[in-house]
PDB file of N, CA and C in Angstrom:
ATOM      1  N   MET A   1     161.768 227.188  24.698  1.00 79.00           N
ATOM      2  CA  MET A   1     163.017 227.512  23.516  1.00 79.00           C
ATOM      3  C   MET A   1     164.241 227.112  23.753  1.00 79.00           C
ATOM      4  N   ASN A   2     165.180 227.019  22.936  1.00 94.00           N
ATOM      5  CA  ASN A   2     166.640 226.063  23.285  1.00 94.00           C
ATOM      6  C   ASN A   2     167.369 227.976  22.633  1.00 94.00           C
ATOM      7  N   TYR A   3     168.309 227.769  22.588  1.00 97.00           N
ATOM      8  CA  TYR A   3     169.430 228.702  22.940  1.00 97.00           C
ATOM      9  C   TYR A   3     169.523 228.851  21.655  1.00 97.00           C
ATOM     10  N   SER A   4     170.302 228.191  20.359  1.00 97.00           N
ATOM     11  CA  SER A   4     169.866 228.717  19.199  1.00 97.00           C
ATOM     12  C   SER A   4     168.534 230.059  19.130  1.00 97.00           C
ATOM     13  N   GLY A   5     168.195 229.444  19.183  1.00 97.00           N
ATOM     14  CA  GLY A   5     166.751 229.916  18.593  1.00 97.00           C
ATOM     15  C   GLY A   5     166.129 231.937  19.017  1.00 97.00           C
ATOM     16  N   TYR A   6     167.092 231.178  20.924  1.00 97.00           N
ATOM     17  CA  TYR A   6     167.445 232.547  21.745  1.00 97.00           C
ATOM     18  C   TYR A   6     168.531 233.619  21.080  1.00 97.00           C
ATOM     19  N   LEU A   7     169.685 233.376  20.799  1.00 97.00           N
ATOM     20  CA  LEU A   7     170.645 233.932  19.454  1.00 97.00           C
ATOM     21  C   LEU A   7     170.127 235.306  18.386  1.00 97.00           C
ATOM     22  N   ILE A   8     169.259 233.985  17.672  1.00 96.00           N
ATOM     23  CA  ILE A   8     168.219 234.069  16.281  1.00 96.00           C
ATOM     24  C   ILE A   8     167.586 235.955  16.798  1.00 96.00           C
ATOM     25  N   ASP A   9     166.834 235.171  17.940  1.00 95.00           N
ATOM     26  CA  ASP A   9     166.430 237.188  18.274  1.00 95.00           C
ATOM     27  C   ASP A   9     167.019 237.844  19.304  1.00 95.00           C
ATOM     28  N   GLU A  10     167.958 237.215  19.252  1.00 95.00           N
ATOM     29  CA  GLU A  10     168.651 238.455  19.739  1.00 95.00           C
ATOM     30  C   GLU A  10     169.794 239.459  18.675  1.00 95.00           C
ATOM     31  N   TYR A  11     169.490 238.194  17.927  1.00 95.00           N
ATOM     32  CA  TYR A  11     170.801 238.884  16.505  1.00 95.00           C
ATOM     33  C   TYR A  11     169.386 239.620  16.028  1.00 95.00           C
ATOM     34  N   LYS A  12     168.057 239.369  15.691  1.00 94.00           N
ATOM     35  CA  LYS A  12     167.053 239.910  14.895  1.00 94.00           C
ATOM     36  C   LYS A  12     166.427 241.634  15.941  1.00 94.00           C
ATOM     37  N   LYS A  13     167.113 241.479  17.092  1.00 92.00           N
ATOM     38  CA  LYS A  13     166.539 242.551  17.396  1.00 92.00           C
ATOM     39  C   LYS A  13     167.722 243.968  17.170  1.00 92.00           C
ATOM     40  N   LEU A  14     168.774 243.767  16.275  1.00 89.00           N
ATOM     41  CA  LEU A  14     170.240 244.894  15.380  1.00 89.00           C
ATOM     42  C   LEU A  14     169.008 244.923  14.271  1.00 89.00           C
ATOM     43  N   ASP A  15     169.778 246.720  14.762  1.00 79.00           N
ATOM     44  CA  ASP A  15     169.164 247.290  13.894  1.00 79.00           C
ATOM     45  C   ASP A  15     167.317 246.974  14.088  1.00 79.00           C
ATOM     46  N   GLY A  16     166.796 247.447  14.773  1.00 84.00           N
ATOM     47  CA  GLY A  16     165.166 247.333  15.005  1.00 84.00           C
ATOM     48  C   GLY A  16     164.525 246.560  14.806  1.00 84.00           C
ATOM     49  N   GLY A  17     165.801 245.204  14.789  1.00 86.00           N
ATOM     50  CA  GLY A  17     164.341 243.632  14.102  1.00 86.00           C
ATOM     51  C   GLY A  17     165.000 242.864  12.278  1.00 86.00           C
ATOM     52  N   LYS A  18     165.652 242.186  12.503  1.00 87.00           N
ATOM     53  CA  LYS A  18     166.114 241.163  10.907  1.00 87.00           C
ATOM     54  C   LYS A  18     164.642 240.428  10.721  1.00 87.00           C
ATOM     55  N   SER A  19     164.745 240.801   8.687  1.00 92.00           N
ATOM     56  CA  SER A  19     163.507 239.369   8.269  1.00 92.00           C
ATOM     57  C   SER A  19     165.079 238.494   8.198  1.00 92.00           C
ATOM     58  N   ASP A  20     163.542 237.563   9.006  1.00 92.00           N
ATOM     59  CA  ASP A  20     165.275 235.552   8.895  1.00 92.00           C
ATOM     60  C   ASP A  20     165.490 235.745   7.234  1.00 92.00           C
ATOM     61  N   LYS A  21     165.034 236.456   6.359  1.00 94.00           N
ATOM     62  CA  LYS A  21     165.583 236.564   4.775  1.00 94.00           C
ATOM     63  C   LYS A  21     167.004 236.443   5.270  1.00 94.00           C
ATOM     64  N   VAL A  22     167.005 238.120   5.578  1.00 94.00           N
ATOM     65  CA  VAL A  22     168.299 238.850   6.208  1.00 94.00           C
ATOM     66  C   VAL A  22     169.764 238.586   6.683  1.00 94.00           C
ATOM     67  N   ILE A  23     168.984 237.536   8.084  1.00 94.00           N
ATOM     68  CA  ILE A  23     169.416 236.922   8.691  1.00 94.00           C
ATOM     69  C   ILE A  23     170.361 235.459   8.305  1.00 94.00           C
ATOM     70  N   ALA A  24     169.815 234.899   7.613  1.00 95.00           N
ATOM     71  CA  ALA A  24     170.231 233.296   6.379  1.00 95.00           C
ATOM     72  C   ALA A  24     170.942 234.737   5.900  1.00 95.00           C
ATOM     73  N   SER A  25     171.185 235.871   4.968  1.00 95.00           N
ATOM     74  CA  SER A  25     171.649 236.330   4.103  1.00 95.00           C
ATOM     75  C   SER A  25     173.310 237.056   5.084  1.00 95.00           C
ATOM     76  N   GLU A  26     173.543 236.914   6.612  1.00 95.00           N
ATOM     77  CA  GLU A  26     174.482 238.075   6.754  1.00 95.00           C
ATOM     78  C   GLU A  26     174.923 236.603   7.776  1.00 95.00           C
ATOM     79  N   LEU A  27     174.791 235.574   7.629  1.00 96.00           N
ATOM     80  CA  LEU A  27     175.436 233.913   9.230  1.00 96.00           C
ATOM     81  C   LEU A  27     175.906 233.651   7.981  1.00 96.00           C
ATOM     82  N   PRO A  28     177.440 232.810   8.694  1.00 94.00           N
ATOM     83  CA  PRO A  28     177.594 231.812   7.511  1.00 94.00           C
ATOM     84  C   PRO A  28     176.985 230.638   7.484  1.00 94.00           C
ATOM     85  N   ALA A  29     177.416 230.277   6.181  1.00 95.00           N
ATOM     86  CA  ALA A  29     176.423 229.405   5.785  1.00 95.00           C
ATOM     87  C   ALA A  29     174.679 228.539   6.043  1.00 95.00           C
ATOM     88  N   MET A  30     174.025 229.219   6.250  1.00 96.00           N
ATOM     89  CA  MET A  30     172.686 230.064   6.581  1.00 96.00           C
ATOM     90  C   MET A  30     171.965 230.239   5.247  1.00 96.00           C
ATOM     91  N   THR A  31     171.017 229.406   5.484  1.00 96.00           N
ATOM     92  CA  THR A  31     169.739 229.324   4.245  1.00 96.00           C
ATOM     93  C   THR A  31     168.280 230.018   5.267  1.00 96.00           C
ATOM     94  N   VAL A  32     167.521 230.289   4.364  1.00 96.00           N
ATOM     95  CA  VAL A  32     166.389 230.699   5.587  1.00 96.00           C
ATOM     96  C   VAL A  32     165.137 229.676   6.524  1.00 96.00           C
ATOM     97  N   GLY A  33     165.545 228.286   5.469  1.00 97.00           N
ATOM     98  CA  GLY A  33     165.113 227.388   5.671  1.00 97.00           C
ATOM     99  C   GLY A  33     165.628 226.830   6.858  1.00 97.00           C
ATOM    100  N   ASN A  34     167.043 226.820   7.406  1.00 97.00           N
ATOM    101  CA  ASN A  34     168.018 225.929   8.453  1.00 97.00           C
ATOM    102  C   ASN A  34     167.433 227.530   9.848  1.00 97.00           C
ATOM    103  N   VAL A  35     166.867 229.497   9.503  1.00 96.00           N
ATOM    104  CA  VAL A  35     166.866 229.745  10.500  1.00 96.00           C
ATOM    105  C   VAL A  35     165.452 228.928  11.439  1.00 96.00           C
ATOM    106  N   SER A  36     163.973 228.471   9.922  1.00 95.00           N
ATOM    107  CA  SER A  36     162.485 228.543  11.110  1.00 95.00           C
ATOM    108  C   SER A  36     162.996 227.102  10.775  1.00 95.00           C
ATOM    109  N   GLN A  37     164.705 225.765  11.553  1.00 97.00           N
ATOM    110  CA  GLN A  37     164.321 224.995  11.510  1.00 97.00           C
ATOM    111  C   GLN A  37     165.062 225.511  12.973  1.00 97.00           C
ATOM    112  N   ILE A  38     166.023 226.072  12.534  1.00 96.00           N
ATOM    113  CA  ILE A  38     166.452 226.461  14.264  1.00 96.00           C
ATOM    114  C   ILE A  38     164.979 226.550  15.394  1.00 96.00           C
ATOM    115  N   ARG A  39     164.607 227.474  15.149  1.00 93.00           N
ATOM    116  CA  ARG A  39     163.568 228.049  16.090  1.00 93.00           C
ATOM    117  C   ARG A  39     163.081 227.258  16.210  1.00 93.00           C
ATOM    118  N   THR A  40     161.776 225.898  15.816  1.00 94.00           N
ATOM    119  CA  THR A  40     161.494 224.859  15.981  1.00 94.00           C
ATOM    120  C   THR A  40     162.318 224.022  16.614  1.00 94.00           C
ATOM    121  N   GLY A  41     163.503 224.143  16.739  1.00 93.00           N
ATOM    122  CA  GLY A  41     164.143 223.042  17.464  1.00 93.00           C
ATOM    123  C   GLY A  41     164.361 222.100  16.934  1.00 93.00           C
ATOM    124  N   LEU A  42     164.641 222.268  15.602  1.00 95.00           N
ATOM    125  CA  LEU A  42     164.739 221.155  14.283  1.00 95.00           C
ATOM    126  C   LEU A  42     166.034 220.427  14.370  1.00 95.00           C
ATOM    127  N   ARG A  43     167.298 221.799  14.386  1.00 97.00           N
ATOM    128  CA  ARG A  43     168.778 222.187  14.260  1.00 97.00           C
ATOM    129  C   ARG A  43     169.261 222.680  15.010  1.00 97.00           C
ATOM    130  N   HIS A  44     170.973 223.059  15.724  1.00 97.00           N
ATOM    131  CA  HIS A  44     170.375 223.698  16.113  1.00 97.00           C
ATOM    132  C   HIS A  44     171.745 225.269  15.428  1.00 97.00           C
ATOM    133  N   LEU A  45     172.784 226.276  15.931  1.00 98.00           N
ATOM    134  CA  LEU A  45     173.736 226.826  15.020  1.00 98.00           C
ATOM    135  C   LEU A  45     174.550 226.034  15.117  1.00 98.00           C
ATOM    136  N   THR A  46     175.735 226.589  14.325  1.00 97.00           N
ATOM    137  CA  THR A  46     176.925 226.139  13.908  1.00 97.00           C
ATOM    138  C   THR A  46     178.212 226.481  15.426  1.00 97.00           C
ATOM    139  N   PRO A  47     178.913 226.349  15.799  1.00 97.00           N
ATOM    140  CA  PRO A  47     179.907 227.322  16.908  1.00 97.00           C
ATOM    141  C   PRO A  47     179.916 228.734  15.836  1.00 97.00           C
ATOM    142  N   GLU A  48     180.417 228.425  14.620  1.00 97.00           N
ATOM    143  CA  GLU A  48     180.702 230.396  13.867  1.00 97.00           C
ATOM    144  C   GLU A  48     179.663 230.718  13.434  1.00 97.00           C
ATOM    145  N   GLN A  49     178.764 230.290  13.901  1.00 97.00           N
ATOM    146  CA  GLN A  49     177.243 231.415  13.426  1.00 97.00           C
ATOM    147  C   GLN A  49     177.071 231.362  15.110  1.00 97.00           C
ATOM    148  N   ALA A  50     177.398 230.690  15.846  1.00 98.00           N
ATOM    149  CA  ALA A  50     177.176 231.324  17.273  1.00 98.00           C
ATOM    150  C   ALA A  50     177.872 232.156  16.849  1.00 98.00           C
ATOM    151  N   MET A  51     179.273 232.543  17.020  1.00 97.00           N
ATOM    152  CA  MET A  51     180.152 233.076  17.078  1.00 97.00           C
ATOM    153  C   MET A  51     179.796 234.483  16.812  1.00 97.00           C
ATOM    154  N   THR A  52     179.835 234.931  15.076  1.00 97.00           N
ATOM    155  CA  THR A  52     179.279 235.397  15.104  1.00 97.00           C
ATOM    156  C   THR A  52     178.167 236.123  15.630  1.00 97.00           C
ATOM    157  N   ILE A  53     177.147 236.101  15.688  1.00 97.00           N
ATOM    158  CA  ILE A  53     175.698 236.139  16.615  1.00 97.00           C
ATOM    159  C   ILE A  53     176.411 237.475  17.852  1.00 97.00           C
ATOM    160  N   ALA A  54     177.534 236.488  18.491  1.00 97.00           N
ATOM    161  CA  ALA A  54     177.726 236.828  19.428  1.00 97.00           C
ATOM    162  C   ALA A  54     179.113 238.413  19.548  1.00 97.00           C
ATOM    163  N   GLU A  55     179.584 238.264  18.520  1.00 97.00           N
ATOM    164  CA  GLU A  55     180.651 239.290  18.151  1.00 97.00           C
ATOM    165  C   GLU A  55     179.875 240.531  17.595  1.00 97.00           C
ATOM    166  N   ARG A  56     179.086 240.373  17.029  1.00 96.00           N
ATOM    167  CA  ARG A  56     177.856 241.339  16.366  1.00 96.00           C
ATOM    168  C   ARG A  56     176.959 241.720  17.453  1.00 96.00           C
ATOM    169  N   CYS A  57     176.365 240.822  19.061  1.00 96.00           N
ATOM    170  CA  CYS A  57     175.450 241.342  19.617  1.00 96.00           C
ATOM    171  C   CYS A  57     176.410 241.628  20.848  1.00 96.00           C
ATOM    172  N   GLN A  58     177.695 242.071  21.469  1.00 96.00           N
ATOM    173  CA  GLN A  58     177.949 241.839  21.817  1.00 96.00           C
ATOM    174  C   GLN A  58     178.491 240.658  23.280  1.00 96.00           C
ATOM    175  N   MET A  59     178.285 240.274  22.926  1.00 95.00           N
ATOM    176  CA  MET A  59     177.784 238.767  23.734  1.00 95.00           C
ATOM    177  C   MET A  59     179.133 238.558  24.431  1.00 95.00           C
ATOM    178  N   ASP A  60     180.071 237.178  25.785  1.00 92.00           N
ATOM    179  CA  ASP A  60     180.256 236.232  25.448  1.00 92.00           C
ATOM    180  C   ASP A  60     180.625 235.986  25.127  1.00 92.00           C
ATOM    181  N   ILE A  61     181.784 235.274  24.021  1.00 93.00           N
ATOM    182  CA  ILE A  61     181.608 234.369  23.098  1.00 93.00           C
ATOM    183  C   ILE A  61     182.469 232.797  23.799  1.00 93.00           C
ATOM    184  N   GLY A  62     183.362 232.737  24.807  1.00 91.00           N
ATOM    185  CA  GLY A  62     183.107 231.535  25.380  1.00 91.00           C
ATOM    186  C   GLY A  62     182.131 230.916  25.500  1.00 91.00           C
ATOM    187  N   GLU A  63     181.347 231.961  26.276  1.00 92.00           N
ATOM    188  CA  GLU A  63     179.856 231.489  27.066  1.00 92.00           C
ATOM    189  C   GLU A  63     178.805 230.922  26.254  1.00 92.00           C
ATOM    190  N   VAL A  64     178.766 231.970  25.341  1.00 96.00           N
ATOM    191  CA  VAL A  64     177.414 231.607  23.941  1.00 96.00           C
ATOM    192  C   VAL A  64     178.064 229.882  23.663  1.00 96.00           C
ATOM    193  N   LEU A  65     180.040 229.762  23.132  1.00 95.00           N
ATOM    194  CA  LEU A  65     179.736 228.394  22.628  1.00 95.00           C
ATOM    195  C   LEU A  65     179.249 226.719  24.126  1.00 95.00           C
ATOM    196  N   VAL A  66     179.230 227.511  25.436  1.00 94.00           N
ATOM    197  CA  VAL A  66     179.414 226.838  26.101  1.00 94.00           C
ATOM    198  C   VAL A  66     178.107 226.656  26.233  1.00 94.00           C
ATOM    199  N   ARG A  67     177.574 227.311  26.285  1.00 94.00           N
ATOM    200  CA  ARG A  67     175.406 226.998  26.577  1.00 94.00           C
ATOM    201  C   ARG A  67     175.103 226.760  25.175  1.00 94.00           C
ATOM    202  N   LEU A  68     175.929 226.245  23.905  1.00 96.00           N
ATOM    203  CA  LEU A  68     175.539 225.993  22.460  1.00 96.00           C
ATOM    204  C   LEU A  68     175.942 224.154  22.495  1.00 96.00           C
ATOM    205  N   ASP A  69     176.877 224.958  23.277  1.00 95.00           N
ATOM    206  CA  ASP A  69     177.751 222.712  23.404  1.00 95.00           C
ATOM    207  C   ASP A  69     176.444 222.297  24.853  1.00 95.00           C
ATOM    208  N   MET A  70     176.053 223.010  25.139  1.00 94.00           N
ATOM    209  CA  MET A  70     175.252 222.495  26.891  1.00 94.00           C
ATOM    210  C   MET A  70     174.072 221.819  25.739  1.00 94.00           C
ATOM    211  N   GLU A  71     172.734 222.556  24.664  1.00 93.00           N
ATOM    212  CA  GLU A  71     172.251 222.653  24.306  1.00 93.00           C
ATOM    213  C   GLU A  71     172.001 221.350  23.060  1.00 93.00           C
ATOM    214  N   LYS A  72     173.111 221.397  22.624  1.00 93.00           N
ATOM    215  CA  LYS A  72     173.365 219.850  21.791  1.00 93.00           C
ATOM    216  C   LYS A  72     173.735 218.783  22.312  1.00 93.00           C
ATOM    217  N   ALA A  73     173.893 218.575  23.403  1.00 92.00           N
ATOM    218  CA  ALA A  73     174.016 217.808  24.775  1.00 92.00           C
ATOM    219  C   ALA A  73     172.694 216.841  25.236  1.00 92.00           C
ATOM    220  N   LYS A  74     173.968 215.480  24.766  1.00 88.00           N
ATOM    221  CA  LYS A  74     171.986 214.729  24.665  1.00 88.00           C
ATOM    222  C   LYS A  74     172.040 213.866  25.805  1.00 88.00           C
ATOM    223  N   SER A  75     172.781 213.782  26.889  1.00 94.00           N
ATOM    224  CA  SER A  75     173.470 213.579  27.748  1.00 94.00           C
ATOM    225  C   SER A  75     172.894 213.942  29.455  1.00 94.00           C
ATOM    226  N   PRO A  76     172.283 214.169  30.227  1.00 93.00           N
ATOM    227  CA  PRO A  76     172.168 215.576  31.311  1.00 93.00           C
ATOM    228  C   PRO A  76     173.072 215.166  31.775  1.00 93.00           C
ATOM    229  N   ALA A  77     174.393 214.752  32.648  1.00 95.00           N
ATOM    230  CA  ALA A  77     175.350 214.375  32.742  1.00 95.00           C
ATOM    231  C   ALA A  77     176.703 215.371  32.060  1.00 95.00           C
ATOM    232  N   VAL A  78     176.392 215.659  30.869  1.00 93.00           N
ATOM    233  CA  VAL A  78     177.359 216.426  30.192  1.00 93.00           C
ATOM    234  C   VAL A  78     176.267 217.656  30.197  1.00 93.00           C
ATOM    235  N   ARG A  79     175.087 218.226  30.467  1.00 89.00           N
ATOM    236  CA  ARG A  79     174.614 219.543  29.774  1.00 89.00           C
ATOM    237  C   ARG A  79     175.242 220.258  31.739  1.00 89.00           C
ATOM    238  N   ALA A  80     175.153 219.209  32.465  1.00 92.00           N
ATOM    239  CA  ALA A  80     176.003 219.121  33.788  1.00 92.00           C
ATOM    240  C   ALA A  80     176.626 219.752  34.284  1.00 92.00           C
ATOM    241  N   GLU A  81     177.770 218.714  33.340  1.00 93.00           N
ATOM    242  CA  GLU A  81     178.856 219.656  33.834  1.00 93.00           C
ATOM    243  C   GLU A  81     179.976 220.965  32.943  1.00 93.00           C
ATOM    244  N   PHE A  82     178.852 220.798  31.710  1.00 90.00           N
ATOM    245  CA  PHE A  82     178.675 222.709  30.916  1.00 90.00           C
ATOM    246  C   PHE A  82     178.414 223.078  31.871  1.00 90.00           C
ATOM    247  N   GLU A  83     178.123 223.203  32.753  1.00 90.00           N
ATOM    248  CA  GLU A  83     176.444 223.664  34.031  1.00 90.00           C
ATOM    249  C   GLU A  83     178.130 224.837  34.984  1.00 90.00           C
ATOM    250  N   LYS A  84     178.065 223.486  34.907  1.00 91.00           N
ATOM    251  CA  LYS A  84     178.827 223.355  36.129  1.00 91.00           C
ATOM    252  C   LYS A  84     180.478 224.714  35.519  1.00 91.00           C
ATOM    253  N   VAL A  85     180.958 224.366  34.431  1.00 87.00           N
ATOM    254  CA  VAL A  85     181.921 225.345  33.808  1.00 87.00           C
ATOM    255  C   VAL A  85     181.641 226.983  33.731  1.00 87.00           C
ATOM    256  N   LEU A  86     180.038 227.393  33.296  1.00 85.00           N
ATOM    257  CA  LEU A  86     179.263 228.189  33.475  1.00 85.00           C
ATOM    258  C   LEU A  86     179.822 228.772  35.185  1.00 85.00           C
ATOM    259  N   LYS A  87     179.622 227.765  35.700  1.00 87.00           N
ATOM    260  CA  LYS A  87     178.895 228.700  37.248  1.00 87.00           C
ATOM    261  C   LYS A  87     181.023 229.058  37.614  1.00 87.00           C
ATOM    262  N   ARG A  88     182.023 228.783  37.204  1.00 86.00           N
ATOM    263  CA  ARG A  88     182.870 228.850  36.780  1.00 86.00           C
ATOM    264  C   ARG A  88     184.024 229.677  36.403  1.00 86.00           C
ATOM    265  N   LEU A  89     183.060 229.846  34.937  1.00 81.00           N
ATOM    266  CA  LEU A  89     183.750 231.336  34.026  1.00 81.00           C
ATOM    267  C   LEU A  89     183.010 232.208  34.881  1.00 81.00           C
ATOM    268  N   ALA A  90     181.638 232.911  35.665  1.00 81.00           N
ATOM    269  CA  ALA A  90     181.130 234.336  35.556  1.00 81.00           C
ATOM    270  C   ALA A  90     182.224 234.325  37.635  1.00 81.00           C
ATOM    271  N   GLY A  91     182.655 232.860  38.459  1.00 84.00           N
ATOM    272  CA  GLY A  91     183.211 233.347  39.404  1.00 84.00           C
ATOM    273  C   GLY A  91     184.188 234.092  38.542  1.00 84.00           C
ATOM    274  N   VAL A  92     185.198 233.565  38.504  1.00 81.00           N
ATOM    275  CA  VAL A  92     186.326 233.991  37.595  1.00 81.00           C
ATOM    276  C   VAL A  92     186.273 235.762  36.734  1.00 81.00           C
ATOM    277  N   PHE A  93     184.910 236.391  36.666  1.00 76.00           N
ATOM    278  CA  PHE A  93     184.539 237.361  35.997  1.00 76.00           C
ATOM    279  C   PHE A  93     183.992 238.285  37.121  1.00 76.00           C
ATOM    280  N   ALA A  94     183.781 237.518  37.732  1.00 81.00           N
ATOM    281  CA  ALA A  94     183.125 238.851  38.933  1.00 81.00           C
ATOM    282  C   ALA A  94     184.740 239.098  39.718  1.00 81.00           C
ATOM    283  N   ALA A  95     185.515 237.763  40.694  1.00 83.00           N
ATOM    284  CA  ALA A  95     186.861 238.210  40.809  1.00 83.00           C
ATOM    285  C   ALA A  95     187.553 239.129  39.563  1.00 83.00           C
ATOM    286  N   VAL A  96     187.901 239.383  38.460  1.00 82.00           N
ATOM    287  CA  VAL A  96     188.531 239.761  37.900  1.00 82.00           C
ATOM    288  C   VAL A  96     187.670 241.415  37.763  1.00 82.00           C
ATOM    289  N   VAL A  97     186.574 242.106  37.985  1.00 82.00           N
ATOM    290  CA  VAL A  97     186.170 242.902  37.458  1.00 82.00           C
ATOM    291  C   VAL A  97     185.984 243.940  39.565  1.00 82.00           C
ATOM    292  N   LEU A  98     185.926 242.697  40.522  1.00 84.00           N
ATOM    293  CA  LEU A  98     186.165 242.711  41.804  1.00 84.00           C
ATOM    294  C   LEU A  98     187.893 243.467  41.608  1.00 84.00           C
ATOM    295  N   THR A  99     188.166 242.548  41.177  1.00 89.00           N
ATOM    296  CA  THR A  99     190.136 242.988  41.385  1.00 89.00           C
ATOM    297  C   THR A  99     190.296 244.489  40.571  1.00 89.00           C
ATOM    298  N   MET A 100     189.916 244.285  39.463  1.00 85.00           N
ATOM    299  CA  MET A 100     189.994 245.725  39.361  1.00 85.00           C
ATOM    300  C   MET A 100     189.776 247.589  39.444  1.00 85.00           C
ATOM    301  N   SER A 101     188.111 246.680  39.858  1.00 86.00           N
ATOM    302  CA  SER A 101     187.098 247.827  40.578  1.00 86.00           C
ATOM    303  C   SER A 101     188.687 248.979  42.288  1.00 86.00           C
ATOM    304  N   LEU A 102     189.165 248.000  42.128  1.00 85.00           N
ATOM    305  CA  LEU A 102     189.661 247.737  43.564  1.00 85.00           C
ATOM    306  C   LEU A 102     190.520 248.050  43.221  1.00 85.00           C
ATOM    307  N   ALA A 103     191.177 248.070  41.876  1.00 86.00           N
ATOM    308  CA  ALA A 103     192.720 248.568  41.860  1.00 86.00           C
ATOM    309  C   ALA A 103     192.426 250.106  41.687  1.00 86.00           C
ATOM    310  N   LEU A 104     190.729 250.336  40.456  1.00 86.00           N
ATOM    311  CA  LEU A 104     191.360 252.358  40.404  1.00 86.00           C
ATOM    312  C   LEU A 104     190.931 252.532  40.935  1.00 86.00           C
ATOM    313  N   THR A 105     190.079 252.000  42.305  1.00 83.00           N
ATOM    314  CA  THR A 105     190.051 253.274  43.812  1.00 83.00           C
ATOM    315  C   THR A 105     190.827 253.197  44.052  1.00 83.00           C
ATOM    316  N   PRO A 106     190.894 255.096  44.866  1.00 80.00           N
ATOM    317  CA  PRO A 106     192.024 255.767  44.780  1.00 80.00           C
ATOM    318  C   PRO A 106     191.848 255.524  46.670  1.00 80.00           C
ATOM    319  N   SER A 107     192.623 254.804  47.347  1.00 72.00           N
ATOM    320  CA  SER A 107     193.480 254.838  49.169  1.00 72.00           C
ATOM    321  C   SER A 107     192.361 256.280  49.827  1.00 72.00           C
ATOM    322  N   PRO A 108     192.644 255.530  50.937  1.00 72.00           N
ATOM    323  CA  PRO A 108     191.474 257.078  51.579  1.00 72.00           C
ATOM    324  C   PRO A 108     193.158 257.900  52.452  1.00 72.00           C
ATOM    325  N   SER A 109     194.463 257.685  51.243  1.00 70.00           N
ATOM    326  CA  SER A 109     195.473 259.106  51.473  1.00 70.00           C
ATOM    327  C   SER A 109     195.546 259.072  50.383  1.00 70.00           C
ATOM    328  N   GLU A 110     195.504 258.172  49.343  1.00 66.00           N
ATOM    329  CA  GLU A 110     194.575 259.232  48.373  1.00 66.00           C
ATOM    330  C   GLU A 110     193.745 260.029  47.632  1.00 66.00           C
ATOM    331  N   ALA A 111     192.677 260.072  48.588  1.00 60.00           N
ATOM    332  CA  ALA A 111     191.796 260.208  48.119  1.00 60.00           C
ATOM    333  C   ALA A 111     192.066 261.922  49.174  1.00 60.00           C
ATOM    334  N   SER A 112     192.857 262.312  50.470  1.00 65.00           N
ATOM    335  CA  SER A 112     192.477 263.366  51.212  1.00 65.00           C
ATOM    336  C   SER A 112     193.895 264.195  50.247  1.00 65.00           C
ATOM    337  N   ALA A 113     193.831 263.359  49.824  1.00 64.00           N
ATOM    338  CA  ALA A 113     195.252 264.684  49.156  1.00 64.00           C
ATOM    339  C   ALA A 113     195.538 265.142  47.906  1.00 64.00           C
ATOM    340  N   SER A 114     194.864 264.258  47.502  1.00 62.00           N
ATOM    341  CA  SER A 114     193.755 265.618  46.515  1.00 62.00           C
ATOM    342  C   SER A 114     193.018 265.938  47.132  1.00 62.00           C
ATOM    343  N   ALA A 115     192.454 266.221  48.238  1.00 58.00           N
ATOM    344  CA  ALA A 115     191.622 267.076  48.272  1.00 58.00           C
ATOM    345  C   ALA A 115     191.708 268.869  48.448  1.00 58.00           C
TER     346      ALA A 115
END
């Protein structure tokens, strides 16, 4: 399955499953025919449509947009570069999470002082 189709399926899961007609009515510049073409790989979501889905599904918008560009890229070299960008983003995110968790963890002296 293509990434645009995956995003449509994730969006469809909201509220217990939406019909293609409902999906088309909720996404910018979308028709039922477009949804069908996306599912078959004949068409891709636009960045605006992908952003709407990402926001509503609480997905990382940057990652969604990079993956959408990867899907549209014709060259394997371009797709490989997008993959490198995603790996760097994942590394940065992991570093931020680690830093935040360390900052919120009390030091041994703070822990013993409160006991």
